[in-house]
């Protein structure tokens, strides 16, 4: 049964990785989806795959005008707005403070914070009034780096901690009209890029290597696919299921948060081997 039929949603960074999987799942659940993404080729691919169920604006999440455009396009085209998902982001390839040249720190800081934090805030600002009207919801992609060190470097970790604050503050400011929640995934094999200001704009995210080693650091024993994360967003968008949820952030990380410092017990392996 479609859980989001009649819903109109926006996903930023919907042209690749996790965002693309959320778009596909929302369409499957009956939603119409607007996408704001800077990748022209990614947007063209979405248009081809989903036809009239998806509308893309090629633009930058740091721009108030581009966020306003995707909101007004969706309202014009489909008559309203129920949910926005702030998801576009970049990583810092775990660069340590010590390794950041003093004269690039400020530009890298601004690039990371402008995309990962200002981008979410600009989307919230553009969508605020239509969402109050529809009593809709906002969902933001956090990361295990919103709660733990070592999921990135000092810049990325700081941006994702800031997103936790953004979700909590907006949940409070917009209650009882708009629900504001977050999903904090663990590592995913995507094309996550780094900042141009550090020359990392076309670096390849080591997702496959991480996936290969996942059984040694993810308690569930493997790295979930982007599609396997998408259901959490359906849950937070679904009016029937999200009633108690605002200011809630789901640590959806294969157990990374409870891993602690010990070795993974791999309970039950011996029983599997006996079968
Ligand atoms: N990949 C992981 O291991 C992982 C883990 C936890 C959280 N996340 C978060 O998931 C989200 C999605 O990342 P992903 O892994 O799917 O990466 P991805 O690179 O596959 O997708 C990100 C999308 O965002 C778009 N984008 C980036 N900057 C933009 C900008 N300034 N304006 C418009 N579009 C822009 C890109 O074009 C791309 O389509 C990010 O917020 C990331 O921090 C990723």
Tab-separated table of C-alpha atoms and ligand atoms in Angstrom:
chain	number	residue	atom	x	y	z
A	1	UNK	CA	0.000	0.000	0.000
A	2	UNK	CA	1.364	3.422	-0.956
A	3	UNK	CA	2.079	5.360	2.235
A	4	UNK	CA	2.730	8.777	0.736
A	5	UNK	CA	0.022	9.042	-1.915
A	6	UNK	CA	-1.019	12.664	-2.483
A	7	UNK	CA	2.186	13.903	-0.797
A	8	UNK	CA	4.393	16.473	-2.478
A	9	UNK	CA	7.996	16.345	-1.281
A	10	UNK	CA	11.310	18.034	-2.054
A	11	UNK	CA	14.683	16.268	-1.764
A	12	UNK	CA	17.933	18.234	-2.036
A	13	UNK	CA	20.876	16.260	-3.386
A	14	UNK	CA	18.313	13.903	-4.939
A	15	UNK	CA	20.402	13.191	-8.031
A	16	UNK	CA	22.844	10.739	-6.440
A	17	UNK	CA	23.442	8.280	-3.614
A	18	UNK	CA	21.138	8.432	-0.622
A	19	UNK	CA	19.033	11.270	-2.078
A	20	UNK	CA	18.404	9.343	-5.284
A	21	UNK	CA	17.274	6.319	-3.270
A	22	UNK	CA	14.901	8.522	-1.244
A	23	UNK	CA	13.450	9.957	-4.473
A	24	UNK	CA	12.900	6.451	-5.890
A	25	UNK	CA	11.243	5.230	-2.688
A	26	UNK	CA	9.016	8.312	-2.334
A	27	UNK	CA	7.825	7.898	-5.938
A	28	UNK	CA	7.106	4.220	-5.209
A	29	UNK	CA	5.086	5.295	-2.166
A	30	UNK	CA	2.937	7.553	-4.367
A	31	UNK	CA	4.577	10.971	-3.802
A	32	UNK	CA	5.419	13.649	-6.331
A	33	UNK	CA	8.995	14.765	-5.763
A	34	UNK	CA	10.873	17.992	-6.485
A	35	UNK	CA	14.672	17.767	-6.547
A	36	UNK	CA	17.236	20.541	-6.100
A	37	UNK	CA	20.713	19.358	-7.112
A	38	UNK	CA	23.706	20.946	-8.797
A	39	UNK	CA	24.380	17.924	-10.995
A	40	UNK	CA	22.943	18.554	-14.448
A	41	UNK	CA	23.582	14.995	-15.638
A	42	UNK	CA	22.106	13.535	-12.429
A	43	UNK	CA	18.957	15.614	-12.870
A	44	UNK	CA	18.655	14.593	-16.530
A	45	UNK	CA	18.839	10.941	-15.434
A	46	UNK	CA	16.068	11.480	-12.866
A	47	UNK	CA	13.865	13.138	-15.501
A	48	UNK	CA	14.378	10.173	-17.782
A	49	UNK	CA	13.730	7.576	-15.069
A	50	UNK	CA	10.735	9.090	-13.311
A	51	UNK	CA	9.039	11.314	-15.935
A	52	UNK	CA	6.291	13.527	-14.534
A	53	UNK	CA	6.510	12.141	-10.973
A	54	UNK	CA	9.745	14.087	-10.445
A	55	UNK	CA	10.623	17.717	-11.187
A	56	UNK	CA	14.269	18.797	-11.004
A	57	UNK	CA	15.809	22.210	-10.582
A	58	UNK	CA	19.527	22.315	-11.311
A	59	UNK	CA	20.871	24.698	-8.709
A	60	UNK	CA	22.851	25.190	-5.551
A	61	UNK	CA	21.479	24.572	-2.057
A	62	UNK	CA	23.442	27.585	-0.794
A	63	UNK	CA	21.256	29.887	-2.897
A	64	UNK	CA	18.051	31.304	-1.363
A	65	UNK	CA	16.718	31.845	-4.905
A	66	UNK	CA	17.282	28.215	-5.973
A	67	UNK	CA	15.531	26.933	-2.827
A	68	UNK	CA	12.654	29.364	-3.423
A	69	UNK	CA	12.432	28.167	-7.017
A	70	UNK	CA	12.048	24.473	-6.241
A	71	UNK	CA	9.393	25.320	-3.635
A	72	UNK	CA	7.393	27.589	-5.954
A	73	UNK	CA	7.758	25.156	-8.888
A	74	UNK	CA	6.325	22.291	-6.810
A	75	UNK	CA	3.422	24.381	-5.545
A	76	UNK	CA	2.641	25.654	-9.038
A	77	UNK	CA	2.876	22.191	-10.576
A	78	UNK	CA	1.235	20.038	-7.918
A	79	UNK	CA	-0.714	22.473	-5.726
A	80	UNK	CA	1.083	22.331	-2.367
A	81	UNK	CA	3.974	21.009	-0.323
A	82	UNK	CA	3.961	18.347	2.417
A	83	UNK	CA	7.576	17.491	3.155
A	84	UNK	CA	11.079	18.790	2.522
A	85	UNK	CA	14.202	16.667	2.913
A	86	UNK	CA	17.505	18.490	3.343
A	87	UNK	CA	20.089	15.968	2.218
A	88	UNK	CA	22.688	17.499	-0.167
A	89	UNK	CA	26.066	17.445	1.510
A	90	UNK	CA	29.815	17.081	1.120
A	91	UNK	CA	32.455	15.341	3.249
A	92	UNK	CA	35.913	16.454	4.331
A	93	UNK	CA	37.708	13.160	3.698
A	94	UNK	CA	38.501	12.987	7.421
A	95	UNK	CA	41.128	15.712	7.222
A	96	UNK	CA	42.564	16.467	10.659
A	97	UNK	CA	42.893	20.015	11.946
A	98	UNK	CA	46.625	19.503	12.079
A	99	UNK	CA	46.721	18.747	8.332
A	100	UNK	CA	44.590	21.749	7.278
A	101	UNK	CA	46.798	24.599	6.070
A	102	UNK	CA	46.119	27.704	8.154
A	103	UNK	CA	45.332	29.753	5.042
A	104	UNK	CA	42.707	27.290	3.757
A	105	UNK	CA	40.907	26.684	7.039
A	106	UNK	CA	38.433	29.557	6.620
A	107	UNK	CA	37.510	28.755	3.007
A	108	UNK	CA	37.082	25.031	3.753
A	109	UNK	CA	35.029	25.878	6.841
A	110	UNK	CA	32.722	28.143	4.823
A	111	UNK	CA	32.289	25.633	2.006
A	112	UNK	CA	31.445	22.752	4.354
A	113	UNK	CA	29.151	24.826	6.581
A	114	UNK	CA	27.484	26.633	3.662
A	115	UNK	CA	26.527	23.392	1.914
A	116	UNK	CA	25.865	21.134	4.917
A	117	UNK	CA	24.204	23.624	7.269
A	118	UNK	CA	23.198	26.853	5.465
A	119	UNK	CA	21.808	24.683	2.619
A	120	UNK	CA	19.417	22.949	5.065
A	121	UNK	CA	18.469	26.245	6.711
A	122	UNK	CA	17.804	27.910	3.344
A	123	UNK	CA	15.503	25.033	2.358
A	124	UNK	CA	13.656	25.294	5.686
A	125	UNK	CA	13.280	29.051	5.219
A	126	UNK	CA	11.940	28.714	1.671
A	127	UNK	CA	9.460	25.971	2.637
A	128	UNK	CA	8.369	27.245	6.023
A	129	UNK	CA	5.083	28.949	5.163
A	130	UNK	CA	3.763	26.287	2.766
A	131	UNK	CA	4.603	23.608	5.367
A	132	UNK	CA	2.823	25.509	8.142
A	133	UNK	CA	-0.183	25.670	5.816
A	134	UNK	CA	-0.134	21.920	5.088
A	135	UNK	CA	0.977	20.914	8.623
A	136	UNK	CA	3.808	19.114	6.905
A	137	UNK	CA	7.269	18.008	7.903
A	138	UNK	CA	10.982	18.620	7.446
A	139	UNK	CA	13.528	15.804	7.529
A	140	UNK	CA	17.289	16.353	7.521
A	141	UNK	CA	20.063	13.880	6.775
A	142	UNK	CA	22.503	13.945	9.677
A	143	UNK	CA	25.227	11.239	9.933
A	144	UNK	CA	26.799	9.153	12.651
A	145	UNK	CA	29.208	12.138	12.595
A	146	UNK	CA	26.400	14.183	14.190
A	147	UNK	CA	27.019	12.207	17.377
A	148	UNK	CA	30.456	10.604	17.215
A	149	UNK	CA	33.995	11.622	16.253
A	150	UNK	CA	35.914	9.821	13.479
A	151	UNK	CA	33.056	9.702	10.938
A	152	UNK	CA	34.890	12.554	9.221
A	153	UNK	CA	37.362	15.254	10.141
A	154	UNK	CA	36.834	18.250	12.391
A	155	UNK	CA	34.947	20.260	9.740
A	156	UNK	CA	32.450	17.563	8.697
A	157	UNK	CA	31.849	16.441	12.276
A	158	UNK	CA	31.173	20.036	13.316
A	159	UNK	CA	28.687	20.546	10.451
A	160	UNK	CA	26.734	17.407	11.333
A	161	UNK	CA	26.652	18.328	15.032
A	162	UNK	CA	25.288	21.706	13.886
A	163	UNK	CA	22.534	19.904	11.953
A	164	UNK	CA	21.469	18.206	15.206
A	165	UNK	CA	21.066	21.679	16.745
A	166	UNK	CA	19.189	22.930	13.678
A	167	UNK	CA	16.676	20.059	13.916
A	168	UNK	CA	16.082	20.568	17.640
A	169	UNK	CA	15.691	24.332	17.351
A	170	UNK	CA	13.329	24.161	14.358
A	171	UNK	CA	11.274	21.377	15.961
A	172	UNK	CA	10.732	23.722	18.893
A	173	UNK	CA	10.154	26.880	16.829
A	174	UNK	CA	7.680	25.276	14.444
A	175	UNK	CA	5.651	23.166	16.874
A	176	UNK	CA	2.839	22.293	16.723
A	177	UNK	CA	2.493	22.997	13.006
A	178	UNK	CA	5.517	21.412	11.321
A	179	UNK	CA	7.324	18.248	12.422
A	180	UNK	CA	11.113	18.441	12.131
A	181	UNK	CA	13.151	15.231	12.371
A	182	UNK	CA	16.456	13.729	11.269
A	183	UNK	CA	17.953	10.497	10.020
A	184	UNK	CA	21.579	9.799	10.981
A	185	UNK	CA	22.960	7.099	8.657
A	186	UNK	CA	26.231	5.267	9.109
A	187	UNK	CA	28.644	4.850	6.190
A	188	UNK	CA	27.093	4.240	2.756
A	189	UNK	CA	28.862	3.446	-0.511
A	190	UNK	CA	27.961	6.583	-2.518
A	191	UNK	CA	29.792	9.246	-4.539
A	192	UNK	CA	30.087	11.681	-1.625
A	193	UNK	CA	32.453	14.470	-2.682
A	194	UNK	CA	34.787	16.812	-0.804
A	195	UNK	CA	35.190	20.599	-0.838
A	196	UNK	CA	36.559	22.353	-3.926
A	197	UNK	CA	38.533	24.647	-1.631
A	198	UNK	CA	40.623	21.644	-0.527
A	199	UNK	CA	40.928	20.208	-4.041
A	200	UNK	CA	38.655	17.311	-3.076
A	201	UNK	CA	35.727	17.989	-5.417
A	202	UNK	CA	36.315	14.910	-7.547
A	203	UNK	CA	37.788	12.547	-5.012
A	204	UNK	CA	36.247	9.110	-4.921
A	205	UNK	CA	34.563	8.172	-1.659
A	206	UNK	CA	36.118	4.907	-0.425
A	207	UNK	CA	32.661	3.325	-0.129
A	208	UNK	CA	33.554	-0.006	-1.694
A	209	UNK	CA	36.580	-0.510	0.541
A	210	UNK	CA	34.468	0.461	3.546
A	211	UNK	CA	31.739	-1.956	2.470
A	212	UNK	CA	34.298	-4.743	2.134
A	213	UNK	CA	35.551	-4.163	5.676
A	214	UNK	CA	32.129	-3.427	7.168
A	215	UNK	CA	31.773	-6.728	8.966
A	216	UNK	CA	34.674	-5.700	11.173
A	217	UNK	CA	33.201	-2.377	12.286
A	218	UNK	CA	29.434	-2.381	11.702
A	219	UNK	CA	27.607	-4.549	14.254
A	220	UNK	CA	24.920	-5.634	11.776
A	221	UNK	CA	27.756	-7.158	9.765
A	222	UNK	CA	27.474	-5.243	6.496
A	223	UNK	CA	26.990	-1.779	5.071
A	224	UNK	CA	23.358	-1.025	4.229
A	225	UNK	CA	22.611	0.185	0.693
A	226	UNK	CA	21.157	3.657	0.043
A	227	UNK	CA	17.767	2.044	-0.669
A	228	UNK	CA	17.819	0.348	2.727
A	229	UNK	CA	18.037	3.751	4.416
A	230	UNK	CA	15.143	5.289	2.477
A	231	UNK	CA	12.336	3.737	4.565
A	232	UNK	CA	13.296	5.863	7.568
A	233	UNK	CA	12.430	8.965	5.549
A	234	UNK	CA	9.070	7.458	4.595
A	235	UNK	CA	8.379	6.883	8.293
A	236	UNK	CA	9.098	10.516	9.213
A	237	UNK	CA	7.088	11.835	6.234
A	238	UNK	CA	4.053	9.585	6.756
A	239	UNK	CA	1.274	11.514	8.502
A	240	UNK	CA	-0.186	8.321	9.928
A	241	UNK	CA	3.079	7.250	11.574
A	242	UNK	CA	4.887	10.471	12.484
A	243	UNK	CA	2.394	11.844	15.013
A	244	UNK	CA	4.655	11.652	18.113
A	245	UNK	CA	7.851	12.473	16.201
A	246	UNK	CA	9.330	15.928	16.263
A	247	UNK	CA	12.894	16.767	17.212
A	248	UNK	CA	13.582	13.035	16.860
A	249	UNK	CA	16.831	11.884	15.234
A	250	UNK	CA	17.046	8.259	14.266
A	251	UNK	CA	20.514	6.767	14.687
A	252	UNK	CA	20.141	4.527	11.687
A	253	UNK	CA	23.689	3.270	11.573
A	254	UNK	CA	23.795	-0.504	11.741
A	255	UNK	CA	24.603	-0.323	15.454
A	256	UNK	CA	27.647	1.983	15.229
A	257	UNK	CA	26.351	4.095	18.103
A	258	UNK	CA	26.236	1.123	20.465
A	259	UNK	CA	29.482	-0.381	19.291
A	260	UNK	CA	31.577	1.129	22.078
A	261	UNK	CA	35.236	0.226	22.209
A	262	UNK	CA	34.985	-3.533	22.459
A	263	UNK	CA	35.267	-6.051	19.668
A	264	UNK	CA	31.954	-6.906	18.011
A	265	UNK	CA	30.740	-10.021	19.825
A	266	UNK	CA	29.324	-11.664	16.664
A	267	UNK	CA	26.875	-13.512	18.886
A	268	UNK	CA	25.343	-16.458	17.134
A	269	UNK	CA	28.206	-17.070	14.655
A	270	UNK	CA	29.002	-20.339	16.375
A	271	UNK	CA	25.372	-21.444	16.022
A	272	UNK	CA	25.346	-20.567	12.312
A	273	UNK	CA	28.503	-22.618	11.797
A	274	UNK	CA	26.957	-25.645	13.572
A	275	UNK	CA	23.997	-25.723	11.130
B	1	LIG	N1	27.957	8.391	2.142
B	1	LIG	C1	28.030	8.272	3.473
B	1	LIG	O1	28.806	7.439	4.028
B	1	LIG	C2	27.164	9.121	4.358
B	1	LIG	C3	27.035	8.754	5.712
B	1	LIG	C4	26.243	9.542	6.543
B	1	LIG	C5	25.603	10.672	6.033
B	1	LIG	N2	25.763	10.994	4.731
B	1	LIG	C6	25.065	12.196	4.247
B	1	LIG	O2	24.168	11.810	3.231
B	1	LIG	C7	23.877	12.957	2.413
B	1	LIG	C8	23.909	12.537	0.963
B	1	LIG	O3	25.238	12.169	0.596
B	1	LIG	P1	25.583	10.934	-0.360
B	1	LIG	O4	26.461	10.054	0.426
B	1	LIG	O5	24.347	10.393	-0.962
B	1	LIG	O6	26.516	11.674	-1.434
B	1	LIG	P2	26.362	11.893	-3.021
B	1	LIG	O7	27.514	12.736	-3.416
B	1	LIG	O8	26.149	10.602	-3.694
B	1	LIG	O9	25.028	12.769	-3.136
B	1	LIG	C9	25.011	14.136	-2.761
B	1	LIG	C10	24.231	14.940	-3.783
B	1	LIG	O10	24.224	16.287	-3.326
B	1	LIG	C11	24.474	17.139	-4.433
B	1	LIG	N3	25.094	18.373	-3.954
B	1	LIG	C12	26.263	18.508	-3.273
B	1	LIG	N4	26.497	19.804	-3.032
B	1	LIG	C13	25.467	20.508	-3.566
B	1	LIG	C14	25.150	21.879	-3.647
B	1	LIG	N5	25.961	22.818	-3.155
B	1	LIG	N6	23.988	22.238	-4.250
B	1	LIG	C15	23.187	21.301	-4.797
B	1	LIG	N7	23.445	19.988	-4.769
B	1	LIG	C16	24.565	19.596	-4.160
B	1	LIG	C17	25.419	16.348	-5.331
B	1	LIG	O11	25.394	16.826	-6.661
B	1	LIG	C18	24.880	14.939	-5.176
B	1	LIG	O12	23.892	14.660	-6.149
B	1	LIG	C19	24.890	14.029	2.833
B	1	LIG	O13	24.260	14.959	3.686
B	1	LIG	C20	25.945	13.238	3.595
B	1	LIG	O14	26.621	14.044	4.528
B	1	LIG	C21	26.500	10.241	3.875
